[in-house]
mmCIF file of C-alpha atoms and ligand atoms in Angstrom:
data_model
loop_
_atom_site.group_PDB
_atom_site.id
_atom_site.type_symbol
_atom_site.label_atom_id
_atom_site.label_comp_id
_atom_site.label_asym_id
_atom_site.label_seq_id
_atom_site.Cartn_x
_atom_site.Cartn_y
_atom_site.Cartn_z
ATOM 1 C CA UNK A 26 36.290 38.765 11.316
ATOM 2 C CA UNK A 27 36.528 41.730 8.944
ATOM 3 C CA UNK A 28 35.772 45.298 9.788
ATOM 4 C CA UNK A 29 31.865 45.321 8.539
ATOM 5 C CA UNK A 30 31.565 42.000 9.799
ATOM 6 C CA UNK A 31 32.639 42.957 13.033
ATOM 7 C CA UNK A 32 30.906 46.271 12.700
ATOM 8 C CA UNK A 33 27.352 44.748 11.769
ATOM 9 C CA UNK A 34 27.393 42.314 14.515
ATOM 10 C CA UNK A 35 28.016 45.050 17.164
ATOM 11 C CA UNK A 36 31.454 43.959 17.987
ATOM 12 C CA UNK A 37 33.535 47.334 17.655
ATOM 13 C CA UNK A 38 31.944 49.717 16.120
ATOM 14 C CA UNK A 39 34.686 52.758 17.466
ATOM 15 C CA UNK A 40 34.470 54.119 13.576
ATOM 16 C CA UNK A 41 32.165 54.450 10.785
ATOM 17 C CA UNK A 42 33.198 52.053 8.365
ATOM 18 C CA UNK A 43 33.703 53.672 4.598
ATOM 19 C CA UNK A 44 33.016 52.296 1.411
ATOM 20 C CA UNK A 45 31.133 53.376 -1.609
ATOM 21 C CA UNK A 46 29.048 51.537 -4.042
ATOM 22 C CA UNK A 47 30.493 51.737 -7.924
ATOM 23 C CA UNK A 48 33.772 52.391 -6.237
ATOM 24 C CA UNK A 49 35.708 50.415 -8.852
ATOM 25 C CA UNK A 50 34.291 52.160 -11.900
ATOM 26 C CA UNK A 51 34.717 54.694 -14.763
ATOM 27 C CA UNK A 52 35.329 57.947 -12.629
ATOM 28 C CA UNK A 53 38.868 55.804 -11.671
ATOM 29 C CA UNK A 54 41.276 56.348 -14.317
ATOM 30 C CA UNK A 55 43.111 52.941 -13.859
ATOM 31 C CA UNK A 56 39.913 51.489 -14.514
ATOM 32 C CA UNK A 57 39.330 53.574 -17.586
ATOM 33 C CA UNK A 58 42.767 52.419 -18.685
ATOM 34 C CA UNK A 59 41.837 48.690 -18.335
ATOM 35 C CA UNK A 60 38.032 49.095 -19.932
ATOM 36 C CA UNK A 61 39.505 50.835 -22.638
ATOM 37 C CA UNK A 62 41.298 47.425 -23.642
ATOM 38 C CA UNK A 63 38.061 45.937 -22.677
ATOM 39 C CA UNK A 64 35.510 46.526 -25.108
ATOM 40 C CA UNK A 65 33.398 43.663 -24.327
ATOM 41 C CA UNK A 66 32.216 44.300 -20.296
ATOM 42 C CA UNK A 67 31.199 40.864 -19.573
ATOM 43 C CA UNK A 68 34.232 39.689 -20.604
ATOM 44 C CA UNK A 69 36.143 41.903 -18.825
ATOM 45 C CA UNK A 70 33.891 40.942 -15.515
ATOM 46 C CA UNK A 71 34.533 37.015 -16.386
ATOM 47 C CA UNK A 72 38.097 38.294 -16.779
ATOM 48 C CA UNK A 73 39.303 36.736 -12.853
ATOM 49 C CA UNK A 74 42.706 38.284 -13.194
ATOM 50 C CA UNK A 75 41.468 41.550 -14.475
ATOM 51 C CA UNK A 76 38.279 41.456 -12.093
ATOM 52 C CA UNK A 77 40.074 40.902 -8.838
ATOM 53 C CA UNK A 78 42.812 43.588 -9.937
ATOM 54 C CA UNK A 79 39.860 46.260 -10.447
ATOM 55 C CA UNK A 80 38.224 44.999 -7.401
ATOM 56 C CA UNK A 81 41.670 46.277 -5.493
ATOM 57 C CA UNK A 82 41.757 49.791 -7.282
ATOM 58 C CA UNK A 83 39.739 51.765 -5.204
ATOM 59 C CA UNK A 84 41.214 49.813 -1.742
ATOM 60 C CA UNK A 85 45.014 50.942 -3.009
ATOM 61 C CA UNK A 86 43.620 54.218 -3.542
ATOM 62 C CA UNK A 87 41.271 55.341 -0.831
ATOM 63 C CA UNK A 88 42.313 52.286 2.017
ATOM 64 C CA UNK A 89 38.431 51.863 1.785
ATOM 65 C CA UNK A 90 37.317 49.149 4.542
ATOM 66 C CA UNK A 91 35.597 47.191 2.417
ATOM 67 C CA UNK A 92 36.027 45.562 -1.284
ATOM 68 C CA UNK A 93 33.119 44.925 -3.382
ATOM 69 C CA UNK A 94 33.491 42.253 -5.992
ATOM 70 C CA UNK A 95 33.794 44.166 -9.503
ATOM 71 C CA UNK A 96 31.205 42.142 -11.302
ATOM 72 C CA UNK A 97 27.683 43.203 -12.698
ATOM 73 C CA UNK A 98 24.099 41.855 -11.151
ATOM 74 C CA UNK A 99 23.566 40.681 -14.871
ATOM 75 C CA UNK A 100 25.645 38.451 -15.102
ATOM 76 C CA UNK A 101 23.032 35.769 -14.018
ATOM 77 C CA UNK A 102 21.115 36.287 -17.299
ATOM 78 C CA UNK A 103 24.108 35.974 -18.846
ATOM 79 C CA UNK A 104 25.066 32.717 -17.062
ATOM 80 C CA UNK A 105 21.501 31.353 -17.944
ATOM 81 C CA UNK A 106 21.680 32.046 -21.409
ATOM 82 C CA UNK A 107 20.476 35.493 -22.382
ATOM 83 C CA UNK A 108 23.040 37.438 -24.329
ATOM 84 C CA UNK A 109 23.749 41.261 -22.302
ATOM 85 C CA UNK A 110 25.693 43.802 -24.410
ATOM 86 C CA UNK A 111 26.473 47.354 -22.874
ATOM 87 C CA UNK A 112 25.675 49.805 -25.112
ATOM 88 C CA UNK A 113 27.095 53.091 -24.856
ATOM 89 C CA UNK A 114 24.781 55.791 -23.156
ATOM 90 C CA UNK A 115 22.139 53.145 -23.600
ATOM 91 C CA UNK A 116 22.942 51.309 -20.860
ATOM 92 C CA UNK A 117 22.575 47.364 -20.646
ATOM 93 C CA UNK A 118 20.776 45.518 -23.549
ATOM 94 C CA UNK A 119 19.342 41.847 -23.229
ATOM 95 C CA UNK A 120 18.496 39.684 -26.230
ATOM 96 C CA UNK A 121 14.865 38.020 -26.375
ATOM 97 C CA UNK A 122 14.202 35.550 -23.783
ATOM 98 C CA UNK A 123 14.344 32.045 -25.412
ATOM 99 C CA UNK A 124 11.590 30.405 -23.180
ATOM 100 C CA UNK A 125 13.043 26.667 -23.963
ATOM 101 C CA UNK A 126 16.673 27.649 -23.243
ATOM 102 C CA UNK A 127 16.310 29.785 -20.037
ATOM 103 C CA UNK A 128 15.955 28.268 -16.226
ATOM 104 C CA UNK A 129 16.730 24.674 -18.146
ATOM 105 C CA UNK A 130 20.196 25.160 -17.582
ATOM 106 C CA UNK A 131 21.618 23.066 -14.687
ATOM 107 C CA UNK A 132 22.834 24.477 -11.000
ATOM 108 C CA UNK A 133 26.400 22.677 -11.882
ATOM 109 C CA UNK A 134 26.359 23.924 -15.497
ATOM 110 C CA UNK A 135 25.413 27.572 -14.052
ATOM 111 C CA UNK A 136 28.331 27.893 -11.571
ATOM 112 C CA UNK A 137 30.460 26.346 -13.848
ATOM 113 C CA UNK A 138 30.070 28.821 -16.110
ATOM 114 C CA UNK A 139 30.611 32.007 -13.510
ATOM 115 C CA UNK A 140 33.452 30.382 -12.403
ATOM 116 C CA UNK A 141 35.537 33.485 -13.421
ATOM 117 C CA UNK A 142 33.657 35.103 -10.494
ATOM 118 C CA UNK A 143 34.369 32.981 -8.029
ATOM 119 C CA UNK A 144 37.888 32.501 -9.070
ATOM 120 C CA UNK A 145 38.126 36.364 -8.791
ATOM 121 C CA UNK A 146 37.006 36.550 -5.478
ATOM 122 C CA UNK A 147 39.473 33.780 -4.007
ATOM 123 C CA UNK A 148 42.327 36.065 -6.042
ATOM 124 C CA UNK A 149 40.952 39.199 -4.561
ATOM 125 C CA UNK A 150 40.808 37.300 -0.798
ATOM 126 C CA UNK A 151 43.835 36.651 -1.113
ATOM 127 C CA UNK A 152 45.684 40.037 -1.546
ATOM 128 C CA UNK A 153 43.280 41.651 0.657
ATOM 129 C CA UNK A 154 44.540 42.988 3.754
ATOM 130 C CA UNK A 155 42.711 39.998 6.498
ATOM 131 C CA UNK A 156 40.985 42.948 7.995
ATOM 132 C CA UNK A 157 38.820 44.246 5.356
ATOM 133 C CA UNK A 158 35.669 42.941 4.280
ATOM 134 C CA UNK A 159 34.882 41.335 0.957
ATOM 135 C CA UNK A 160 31.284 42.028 -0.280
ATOM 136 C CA UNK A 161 29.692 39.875 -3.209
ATOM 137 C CA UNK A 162 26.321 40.654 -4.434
ATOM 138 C CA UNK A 163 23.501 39.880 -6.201
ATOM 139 C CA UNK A 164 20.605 41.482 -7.857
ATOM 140 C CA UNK A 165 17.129 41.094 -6.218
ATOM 141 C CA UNK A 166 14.647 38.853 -8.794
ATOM 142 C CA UNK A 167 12.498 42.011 -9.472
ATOM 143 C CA UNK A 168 15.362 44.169 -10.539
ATOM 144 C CA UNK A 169 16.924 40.945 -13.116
ATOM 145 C CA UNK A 170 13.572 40.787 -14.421
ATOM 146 C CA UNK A 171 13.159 44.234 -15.314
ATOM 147 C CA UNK A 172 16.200 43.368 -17.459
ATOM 148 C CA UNK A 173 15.628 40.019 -18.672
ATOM 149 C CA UNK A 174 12.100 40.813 -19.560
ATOM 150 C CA UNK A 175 12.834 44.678 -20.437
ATOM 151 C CA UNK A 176 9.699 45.491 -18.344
ATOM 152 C CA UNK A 177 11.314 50.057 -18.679
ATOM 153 C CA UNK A 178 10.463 52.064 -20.731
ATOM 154 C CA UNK A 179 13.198 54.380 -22.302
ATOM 155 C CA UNK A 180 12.178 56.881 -20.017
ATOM 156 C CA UNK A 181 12.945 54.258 -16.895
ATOM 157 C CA UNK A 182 9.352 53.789 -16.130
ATOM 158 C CA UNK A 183 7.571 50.708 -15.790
ATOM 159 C CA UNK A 184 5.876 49.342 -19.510
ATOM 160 C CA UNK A 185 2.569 48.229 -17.057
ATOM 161 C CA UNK A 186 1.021 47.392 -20.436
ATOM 162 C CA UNK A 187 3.399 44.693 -20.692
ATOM 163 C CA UNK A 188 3.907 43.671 -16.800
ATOM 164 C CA UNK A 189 0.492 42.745 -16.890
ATOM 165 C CA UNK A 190 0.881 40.342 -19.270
ATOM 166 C CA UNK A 191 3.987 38.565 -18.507
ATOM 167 C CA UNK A 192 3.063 38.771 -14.617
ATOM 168 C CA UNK A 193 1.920 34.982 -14.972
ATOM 169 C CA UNK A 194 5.081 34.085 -16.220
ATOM 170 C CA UNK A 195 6.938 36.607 -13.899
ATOM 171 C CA UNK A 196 5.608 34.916 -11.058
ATOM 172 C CA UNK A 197 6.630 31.325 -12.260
ATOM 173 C CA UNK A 198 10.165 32.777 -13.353
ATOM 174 C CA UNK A 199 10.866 34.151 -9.821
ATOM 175 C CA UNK A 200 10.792 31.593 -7.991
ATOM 176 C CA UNK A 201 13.281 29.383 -9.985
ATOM 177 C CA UNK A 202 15.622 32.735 -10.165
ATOM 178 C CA UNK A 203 15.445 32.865 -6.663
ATOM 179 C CA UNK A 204 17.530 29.734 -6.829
ATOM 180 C CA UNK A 205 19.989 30.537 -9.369
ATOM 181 C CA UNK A 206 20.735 33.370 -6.982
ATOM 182 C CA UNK A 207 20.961 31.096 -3.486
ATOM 183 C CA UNK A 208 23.773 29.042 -5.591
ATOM 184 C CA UNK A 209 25.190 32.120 -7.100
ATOM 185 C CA UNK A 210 25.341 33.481 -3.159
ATOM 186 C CA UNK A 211 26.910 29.985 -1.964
ATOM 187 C CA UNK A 212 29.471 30.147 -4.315
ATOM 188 C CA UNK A 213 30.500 33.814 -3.737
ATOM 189 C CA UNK A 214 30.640 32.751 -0.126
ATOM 190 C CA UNK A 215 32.667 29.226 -0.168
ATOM 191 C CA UNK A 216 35.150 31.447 -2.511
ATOM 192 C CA UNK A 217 35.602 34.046 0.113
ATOM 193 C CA UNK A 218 33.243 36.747 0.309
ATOM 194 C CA UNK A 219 32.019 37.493 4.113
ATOM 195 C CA UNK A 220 28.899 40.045 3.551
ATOM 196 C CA UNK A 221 26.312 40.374 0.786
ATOM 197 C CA UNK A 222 24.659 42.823 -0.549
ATOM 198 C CA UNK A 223 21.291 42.644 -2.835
ATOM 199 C CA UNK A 224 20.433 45.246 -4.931
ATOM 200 C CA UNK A 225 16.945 45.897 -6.168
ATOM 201 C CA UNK A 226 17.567 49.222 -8.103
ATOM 202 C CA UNK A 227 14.060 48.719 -9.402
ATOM 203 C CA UNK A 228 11.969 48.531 -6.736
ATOM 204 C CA UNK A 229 10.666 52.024 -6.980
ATOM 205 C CA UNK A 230 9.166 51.294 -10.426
ATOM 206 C CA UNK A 231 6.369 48.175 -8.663
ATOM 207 C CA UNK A 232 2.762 49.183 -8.285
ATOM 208 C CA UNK A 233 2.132 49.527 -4.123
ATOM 209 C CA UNK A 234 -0.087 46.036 -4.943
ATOM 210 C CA UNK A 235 2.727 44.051 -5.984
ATOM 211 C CA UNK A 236 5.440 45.608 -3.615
ATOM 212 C CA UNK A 237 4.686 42.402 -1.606
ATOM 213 C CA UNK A 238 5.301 39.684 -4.008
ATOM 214 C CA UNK A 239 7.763 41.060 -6.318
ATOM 215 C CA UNK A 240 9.841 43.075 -3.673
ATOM 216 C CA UNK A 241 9.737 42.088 0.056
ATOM 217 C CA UNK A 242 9.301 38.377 -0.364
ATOM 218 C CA UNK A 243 12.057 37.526 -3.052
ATOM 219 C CA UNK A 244 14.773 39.487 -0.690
ATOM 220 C CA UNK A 245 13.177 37.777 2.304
ATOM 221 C CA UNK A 246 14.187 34.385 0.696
ATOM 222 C CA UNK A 247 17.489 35.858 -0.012
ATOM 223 C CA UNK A 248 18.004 37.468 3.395
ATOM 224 C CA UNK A 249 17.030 34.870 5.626
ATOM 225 C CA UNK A 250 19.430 32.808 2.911
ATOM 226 C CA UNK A 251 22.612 35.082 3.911
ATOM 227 C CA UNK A 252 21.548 35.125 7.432
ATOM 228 C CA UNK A 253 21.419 30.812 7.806
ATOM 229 C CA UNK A 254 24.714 30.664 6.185
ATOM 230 C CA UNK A 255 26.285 33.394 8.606
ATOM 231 C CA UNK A 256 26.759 36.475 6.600
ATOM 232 C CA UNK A 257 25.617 39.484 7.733
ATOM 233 C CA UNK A 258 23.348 41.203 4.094
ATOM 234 C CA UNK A 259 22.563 44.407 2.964
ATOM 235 C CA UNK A 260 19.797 45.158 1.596
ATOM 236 C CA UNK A 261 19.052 47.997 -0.951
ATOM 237 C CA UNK A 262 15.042 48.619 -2.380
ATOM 238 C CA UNK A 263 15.732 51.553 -4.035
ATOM 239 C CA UNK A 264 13.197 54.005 -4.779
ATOM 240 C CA UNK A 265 10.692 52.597 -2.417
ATOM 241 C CA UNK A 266 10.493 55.897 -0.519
ATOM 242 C CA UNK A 267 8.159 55.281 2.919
ATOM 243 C CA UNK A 268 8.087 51.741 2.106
ATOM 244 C CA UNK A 269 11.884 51.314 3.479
ATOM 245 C CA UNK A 270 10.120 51.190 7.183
ATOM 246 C CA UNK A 271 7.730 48.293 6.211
ATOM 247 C CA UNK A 272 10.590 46.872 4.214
ATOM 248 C CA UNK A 273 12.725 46.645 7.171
ATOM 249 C CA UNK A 274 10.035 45.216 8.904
ATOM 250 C CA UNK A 275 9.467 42.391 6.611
ATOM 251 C CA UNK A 276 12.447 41.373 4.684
ATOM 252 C CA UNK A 277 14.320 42.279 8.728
ATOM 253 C CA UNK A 278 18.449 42.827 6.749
ATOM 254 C CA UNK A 279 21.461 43.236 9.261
ATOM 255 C CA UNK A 280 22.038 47.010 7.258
ATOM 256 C CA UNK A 281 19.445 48.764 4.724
ATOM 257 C CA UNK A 282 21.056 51.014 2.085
ATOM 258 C CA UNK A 283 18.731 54.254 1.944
ATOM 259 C CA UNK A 284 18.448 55.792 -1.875
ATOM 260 C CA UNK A 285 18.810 59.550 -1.685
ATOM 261 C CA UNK A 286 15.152 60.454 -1.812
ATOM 262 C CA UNK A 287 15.199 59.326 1.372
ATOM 263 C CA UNK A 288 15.017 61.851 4.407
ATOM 264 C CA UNK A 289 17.761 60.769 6.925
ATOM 265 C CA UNK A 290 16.048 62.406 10.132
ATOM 266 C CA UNK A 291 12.672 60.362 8.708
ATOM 267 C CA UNK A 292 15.257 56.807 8.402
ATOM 268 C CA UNK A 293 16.746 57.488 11.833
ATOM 269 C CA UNK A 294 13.488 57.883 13.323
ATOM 270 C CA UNK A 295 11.145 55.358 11.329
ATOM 271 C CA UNK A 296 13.744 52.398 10.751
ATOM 272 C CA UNK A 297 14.016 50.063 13.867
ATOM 273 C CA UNK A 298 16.438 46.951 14.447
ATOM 274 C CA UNK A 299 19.084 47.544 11.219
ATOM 275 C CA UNK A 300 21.923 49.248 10.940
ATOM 276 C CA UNK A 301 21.647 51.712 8.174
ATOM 277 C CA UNK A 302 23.569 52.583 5.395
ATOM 278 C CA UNK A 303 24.905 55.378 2.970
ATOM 279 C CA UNK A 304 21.951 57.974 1.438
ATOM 280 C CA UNK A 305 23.879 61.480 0.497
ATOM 281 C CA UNK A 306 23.390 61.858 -3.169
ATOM 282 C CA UNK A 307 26.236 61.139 -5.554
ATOM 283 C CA UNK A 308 25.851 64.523 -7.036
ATOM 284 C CA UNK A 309 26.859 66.107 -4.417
ATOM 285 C CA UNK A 310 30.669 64.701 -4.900
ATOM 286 C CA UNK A 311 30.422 66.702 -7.921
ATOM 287 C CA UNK A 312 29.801 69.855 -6.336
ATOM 288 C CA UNK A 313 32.465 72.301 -4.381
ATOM 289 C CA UNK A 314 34.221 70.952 -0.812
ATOM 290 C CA UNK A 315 31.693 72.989 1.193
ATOM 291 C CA UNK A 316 29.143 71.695 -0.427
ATOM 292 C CA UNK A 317 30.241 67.741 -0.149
ATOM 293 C CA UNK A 318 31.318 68.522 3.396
ATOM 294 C CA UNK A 319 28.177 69.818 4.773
ATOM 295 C CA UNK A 320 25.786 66.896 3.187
ATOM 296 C CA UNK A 321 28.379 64.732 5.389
ATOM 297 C CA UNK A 322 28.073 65.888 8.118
ATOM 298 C CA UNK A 323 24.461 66.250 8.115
ATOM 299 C CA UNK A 324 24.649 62.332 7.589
ATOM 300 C CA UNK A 325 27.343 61.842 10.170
ATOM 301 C CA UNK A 326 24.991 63.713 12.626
ATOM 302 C CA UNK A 327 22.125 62.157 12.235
ATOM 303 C CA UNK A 328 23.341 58.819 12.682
ATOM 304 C CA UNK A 329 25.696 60.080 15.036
ATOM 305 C CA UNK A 330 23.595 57.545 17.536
ATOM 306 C CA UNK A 331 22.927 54.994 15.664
ATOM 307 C CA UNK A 332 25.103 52.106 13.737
ATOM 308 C CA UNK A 333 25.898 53.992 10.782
ATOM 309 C CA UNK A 334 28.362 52.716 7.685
ATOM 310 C CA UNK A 335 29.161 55.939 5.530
ATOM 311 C CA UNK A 336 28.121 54.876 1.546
ATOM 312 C CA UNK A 337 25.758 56.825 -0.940
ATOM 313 C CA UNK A 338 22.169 56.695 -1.775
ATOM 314 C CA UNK A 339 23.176 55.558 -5.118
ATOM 315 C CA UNK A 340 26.681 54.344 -6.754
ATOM 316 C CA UNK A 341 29.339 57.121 -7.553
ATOM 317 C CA UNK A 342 28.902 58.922 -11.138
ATOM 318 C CA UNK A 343 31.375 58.482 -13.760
ATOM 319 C CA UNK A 344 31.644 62.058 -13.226
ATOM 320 C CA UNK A 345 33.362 62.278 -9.973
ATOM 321 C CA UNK A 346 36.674 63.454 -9.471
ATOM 322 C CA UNK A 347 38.718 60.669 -7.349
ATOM 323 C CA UNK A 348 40.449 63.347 -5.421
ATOM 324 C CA UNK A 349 37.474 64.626 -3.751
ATOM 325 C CA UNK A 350 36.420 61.279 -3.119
ATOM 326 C CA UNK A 351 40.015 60.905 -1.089
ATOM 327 C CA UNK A 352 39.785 64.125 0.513
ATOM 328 C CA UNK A 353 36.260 63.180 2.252
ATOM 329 C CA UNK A 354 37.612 59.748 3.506
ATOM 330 C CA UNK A 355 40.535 61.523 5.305
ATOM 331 C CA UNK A 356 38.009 64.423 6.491
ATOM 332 C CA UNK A 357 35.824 61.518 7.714
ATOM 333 C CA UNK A 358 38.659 59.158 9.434
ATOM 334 C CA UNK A 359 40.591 62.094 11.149
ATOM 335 C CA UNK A 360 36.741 62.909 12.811
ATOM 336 C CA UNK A 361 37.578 66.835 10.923
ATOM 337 C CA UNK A 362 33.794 66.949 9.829
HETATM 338 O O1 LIG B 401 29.968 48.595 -7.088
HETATM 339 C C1 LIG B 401 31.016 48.145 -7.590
HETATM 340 O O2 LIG B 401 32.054 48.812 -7.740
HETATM 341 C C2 LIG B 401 31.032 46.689 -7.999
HETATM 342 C C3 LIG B 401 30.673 46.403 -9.353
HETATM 343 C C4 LIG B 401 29.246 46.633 -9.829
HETATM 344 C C5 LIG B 401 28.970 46.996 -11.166
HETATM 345 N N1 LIG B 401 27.615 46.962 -11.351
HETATM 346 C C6 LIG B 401 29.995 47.308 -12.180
HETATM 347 C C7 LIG B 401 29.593 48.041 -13.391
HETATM 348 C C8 LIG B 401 28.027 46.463 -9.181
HETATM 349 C C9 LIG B 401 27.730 46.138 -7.722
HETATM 350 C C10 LIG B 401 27.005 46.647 -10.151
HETATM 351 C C11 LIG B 401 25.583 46.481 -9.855
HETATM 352 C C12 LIG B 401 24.578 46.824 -10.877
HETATM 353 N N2 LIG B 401 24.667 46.631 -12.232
HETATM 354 C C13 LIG B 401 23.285 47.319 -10.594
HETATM 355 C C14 LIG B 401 22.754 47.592 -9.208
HETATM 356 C C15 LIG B 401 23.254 48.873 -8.652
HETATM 357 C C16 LIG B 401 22.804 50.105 -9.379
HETATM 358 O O3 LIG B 401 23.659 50.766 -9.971
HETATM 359 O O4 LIG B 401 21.593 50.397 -9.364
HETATM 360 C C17 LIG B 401 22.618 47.488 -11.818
HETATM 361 C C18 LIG B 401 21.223 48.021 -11.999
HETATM 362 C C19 LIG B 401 23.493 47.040 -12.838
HETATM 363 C C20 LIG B 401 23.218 46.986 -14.289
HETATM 364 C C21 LIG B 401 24.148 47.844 -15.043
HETATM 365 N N3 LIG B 401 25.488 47.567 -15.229
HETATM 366 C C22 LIG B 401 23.875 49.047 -15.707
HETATM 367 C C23 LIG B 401 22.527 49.729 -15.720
HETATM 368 C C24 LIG B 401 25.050 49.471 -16.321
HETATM 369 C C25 LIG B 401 25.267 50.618 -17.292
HETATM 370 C C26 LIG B 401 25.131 51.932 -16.725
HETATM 371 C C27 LIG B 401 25.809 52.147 -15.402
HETATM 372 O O5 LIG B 401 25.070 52.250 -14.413
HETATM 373 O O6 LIG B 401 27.008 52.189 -15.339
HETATM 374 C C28 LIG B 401 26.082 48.572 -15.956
HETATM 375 C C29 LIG B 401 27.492 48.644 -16.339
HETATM 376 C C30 LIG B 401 28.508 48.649 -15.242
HETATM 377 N N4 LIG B 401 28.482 47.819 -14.154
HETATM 378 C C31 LIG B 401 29.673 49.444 -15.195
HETATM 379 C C32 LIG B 401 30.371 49.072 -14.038
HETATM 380 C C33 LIG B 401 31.696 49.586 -13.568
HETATM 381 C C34 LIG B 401 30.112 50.445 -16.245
HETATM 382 C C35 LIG B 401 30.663 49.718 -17.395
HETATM 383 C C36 LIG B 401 31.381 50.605 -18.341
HETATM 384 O O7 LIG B 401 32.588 50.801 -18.147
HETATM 385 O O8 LIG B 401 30.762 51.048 -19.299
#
């Protein structure tokens, strides 16, 4: 049993466990070092050598408690045909959707083919200290479909013009991606990960009518998924603001990431039967210690009573100096805020 596993389940929960979403990323230099070999990122994530090396960056660092898998949540397009280039300050690009190509690819041909993943995550098992947790992840089916159907506008909002009419098709796709992602969860699993987390980044951009079908019933699937093979999941419907209490309610994950538009006193007192998770804003690592040490322990308070595992309401910014990042883990683990 690792230390989230442990601490989810209620077994010892005598510290807050740490860990940080985007942890292995750009604001590490050793990562920059590697990328900047790297051109291509979904090589570099189908890279298992390179992936499970990254994956151990910010654990040699910062002793964090738990790894997360460095991978992307589009890599499933990927693996079902749709070309995804990074583009710099563009962020991800996907090419059109070839209708006859996509979701005809077999469940054998798809693992085969994120293989490097898998093969990462044994490698990263096995130089991971027994103790700490290893978290795979997936992304929710509304967030991949933002992507694979590029349902934002530049501006990140939702093109409603043209969710209303692929929303046929959406609906059709979903359910098929929901099972790309079960085997793409299974694998992660049987290679060695022991706690999930989905991300839907995108939730905040669905229409309060379609909340229900695009958002709480896909992760449902997916949670009650996790939770009849054993692994405790996290969920994270970002941007959903009050919605996170209903969200608990239906989709019912063992922890709920909170986004940081999300009051902490309102999560403590509004979100029943989860443990909770992260929430401070990842601009506030950029700001002075005072400053980052405060918004702590306000968090740390609040949750003082409740099962609480320290994270942010979003992942950390290329921006953020590494140092700071070390100094709040010690300030948290020697109880000094
Ligand atoms: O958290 C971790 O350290 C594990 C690895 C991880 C990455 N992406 C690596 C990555 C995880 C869990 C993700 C999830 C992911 N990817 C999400 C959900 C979480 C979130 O941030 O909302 C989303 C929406 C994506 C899609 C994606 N990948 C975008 C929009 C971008 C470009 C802009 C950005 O946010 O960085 C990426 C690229 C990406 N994924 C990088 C990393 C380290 C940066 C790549 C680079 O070096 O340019």
């Amino acid at each position: 049993m690792s230390i989230l596993t442990n601490f989810i389940e209620g077994k010892n929960r005598s510290c807050v466990p740490i860990w940080f979403m985007r942890q292995a990323g750009r604001y590490l230099p050793e990562f920059r070092e590697i990328r900047l070999k790297n051109p291509d990122f979904i090589k570099l994530c189908m890279n298992s050598d390179l992936s499970a090396e990254i994956t151990l960056q910010p654990i040699k660092r910062f002793n964090l408690d738990a790894a997360i898998i460095f991978s992307d949540i589009l890599i499933v397009p990927y693996a079902l045909g749709q070309e995804v280039v990074f583009k710099k300050n563009e962020g991800p690009v996907l090419s059109r959707l070839d209708n006859n190509t996509f979701l005809g690819i077999g469940k054998n041909q798809f693992s085969e083919k994120l293989n490097p993943v898998y093969k990462a995550i044994e490698k990263t098992r096995k130089k991971l200290d027994k103790k700490k947790s290893l978290i795979a992840f997936v992304g929710a089916p509304w967030t991949l479909l933002t992507y694979i159907f590029t349902l934002k506008k530049s501006d990140n909002q939702l093109d409603q013009a043209k969710f209303d009419k692929v929303k046929n098709d959406l609906s059709k796709i979903l359910l098929e991606l929901i099972e790309y992602l079960k085997t793409h969860i299974q694998n992660q699993i049987n290679a060695g990960a022991d706690v999930v987390q989905i991300f839907d980044s995108w939730a905040g951009l669905l229409p309060e009518n379609d909340l229900n079908n695009f958002c709480y019933t896909p992760n449902k699937i997916l949670v009650n998924y996790c939770k009849s093979k054993n692994i405790p999941v996290i969920s994270f419907p970002k941007g959903i603001n009050k919605k996170y209490k209903d969200f608990v309610k239906v989709v019912n994950p063992n922890v709920i990431n909170i986004d940081y538009n999300i009051n902490p006193k309102w999560a403590r007192d509004n979100i029943e039967g989860t443990c909770l998770q992260g929430g401070m804003d990842p601009k506030i690592l950029l700001e002075n210690e005072d400053i980052i040490f405060n918004e702590t322990k306000k968090y740390l308070d609040i949750f003082k009573n409740k099962p609480y595992i320290f994270n942010l309401g979003h992942g950390l910014l290329p921006s953020t100096n590494p140092d700071k990042v070390m100094k709040l883990i010690n300030c948290i683990r020697e109880n000094k805020i």
